[in-house]
Structure formats: structure tokens, C-alpha cells
Amino acid sequence: MKNWKKKNKMRLFILVSFMLLIVSCNETELKIDLPAPKPKLVVQSTFTPFTPPKVKSLSVFVNQNAGVFDSLKIDPITDATVSLFIEGKFDQILQYDSLIGYCANFFPKVGIEYSISVEKQGFETVTAKGMIPQKVPIKNCELIPFAGLGEEQLAFSRLSVTFDDPANQTNYYEIMVWGYQNENDKYMLATNDKVITSESYYPSPILMDANRPRRLLFNDKQINGKTHTVEMTYSPPQSGNIDKHYVSYHQIFLSFRSVSEAYYLYYTTLFKHFNDRRADLLFGIAEPGHVYTNIQNGYGVFAGYNEDNRTFEVDSIRVR
């Protein structure tokens, strides 16, 4: 697998060159007239208990769908009515904030059913419900700041996470690693763990220029009730020249999440959909995948998760 990206890039170059040659010899204008989709609300909300150091109250983002070829930016909907219910009983109207969307004035708890109703003139009212699963704690977590040199002689680091999977129940998990100061700066992760690579969303090596995922999602079908260790690698910040190369000083934040079924289904089908859109033309373009949603009359996800986390501080290391 070491050089598969380089080989695929060459195959892509040859294929594109061949296609351009064909098109230049026989140009045909193909017109596609697709009907505009029915306007529907898109709701995005993943919620968790109070978990330092990254804490957030329950919040909901509301948007709307767009056409396949619609290149215009879709602004968030700021004047919807978002009602929150706890165990089926009305609790409050969520207030809009430009940074975090429609937000509640409390932190949600484990094992309680939360539901929402979103109303907006010109759209069908949408509803959804979800719960936060029990936390599965990290048993052990280790970091090797410099684990070797990969393609193009760039350094990579190795992380491992060990946990005890609860027996006799179906569990879903997610692992993410990001820069400690920036939650949006998620590292791309690679693993050889068959529990994860057997998931349908995990990119196949035959896909041209497929990016490594920034989230590792998996279920416990192969490890139910067992202690399991996930090993993964990421590319740390680094610098240098021809003679010297360093892994730069940095901090990382690892999040090990126990996620709900709706959370797992939404993100795995969403990532599979993205991968299918980039499918290798040499093997045929995959059909568009169906992205799971638990939003009634709309799209998106309303789902809970619970997490354990670790932080690491890595000093600068000379690697060659």
C-alpha cells in the first residue's frame, strides 16, 4: 500500500488524458434538466453531557436542502421555531445564537430522551428524537510521537486506544484526533484494524486520491464483550530541509466516543456517499448512496454521544 496513491495518480492522469482525447475528437453537448427539489429543512445536532475540557450545551443548526447543481451558499435559517421536549414533555423554545445555532440553557444528561420540533414558514414541520448512550471509558491510551517515515520521507506518529466493550449489547464508537486549540483542525487517521477497515465508509486503497478519514467510526460486532485496542497513525506538524527533519512541538486532543445508532448510521452513510462520488472511473462510478437521517420530514441528524478524552503534549523531535 506504500505507493498506491502515486500509482493511482498516474492512472488518473492517463485516464483523463485518454478521455480528453476522445472528447476532442467527438464533442457532444449533453443537456441535463433536473427538477428543483422540494424545499425541506435540514437539522444538524449532536449533543453530549458536560465533559471538560470541551463543553457545549444542547444546540441545533437549521438549514435547507439545495439542488444537485446549486452552487450558491445556503445561509442558516435564523427565524425558525425550535421547540425542545424532555421525555415527551415540552420544556422550552430554543434561542438562536449566530455562533452555536439554536441553543438550550442546560447540558443534556445520559439516558434521557430529548426531542425537537422545528417549524418554519414555507416548510413542512420536522421532528426528531435521540438519547445519549452510556460512556465507555478509555482503559489505556499511548502515543509514539515518532513512529517512522512514510511516503515522501514524512514522519508519522502512532496512537493506541484500549477499551472494554460492554457485553450483550450493540455499541457504536468514534475516534477523533485534533489540535488542542482548534476543534475544526482534525487530523486524518489511518489504521489497519479490520474492525474499522471493514466498515463500508472506510476508503478502499483502489480509490484514486481517497483521503484518509478524520473520524474512525465502528461497531462492536467483531469485539462484543472483549477488550480491544485500536492502533492508528497520523501525520504530525513537521519541518526541516534536506539535511534535517523535525516533528514540531504540538498538542493533540484525542476523543473516544460512545455514539448512538443514529449518529453512527448518519456519519458512516454520509462518508460512504462522499467516497462513492469520488469512485475510481477505471472500475465504474458507484451509484449515489442513501444518507441516513432520523429527521422526520427533513434531513440531517439529531443524536447523542458520550466521550472520554486524553491530551498529549509533544516536544520537538529531530527524526533525521
XYZ file of N, CA and C in Angstrom, residues 7-8 48 128 134 187 244 258 284 302 307:
33
model
N 0.680 5.523 -7.652
C 0.243 4.734 -8.798
C -1.123 5.186 -9.285
N -2.020 5.460 -8.348
C -3.371 5.881 -8.737
C -3.367 7.246 -9.404
N -24.059 16.090 23.887
C -23.278 15.296 24.833
C -23.402 15.894 26.224
N -37.652 15.115 15.560
C -36.605 14.110 15.763
C -36.458 13.861 17.255
N -24.451 5.411 27.363
C -23.517 5.350 28.481
C -22.084 5.487 27.989
N -7.142 15.769 12.549
C -6.111 15.057 11.802
C -6.727 13.911 11.007
N 18.104 18.048 7.674
C 17.474 17.857 8.981
C 15.951 17.850 8.840
N -18.538 7.101 22.627
C -19.611 6.114 22.523
C -20.783 6.844 21.899
N -15.672 1.950 -12.665
C -17.075 2.324 -12.762
C -17.486 3.212 -11.614
N -30.159 14.160 14.561
C -30.319 14.635 15.941
C -29.934 13.444 16.809
N -18.302 10.822 25.673
C -16.896 10.686 25.323
C -15.969 10.659 26.521
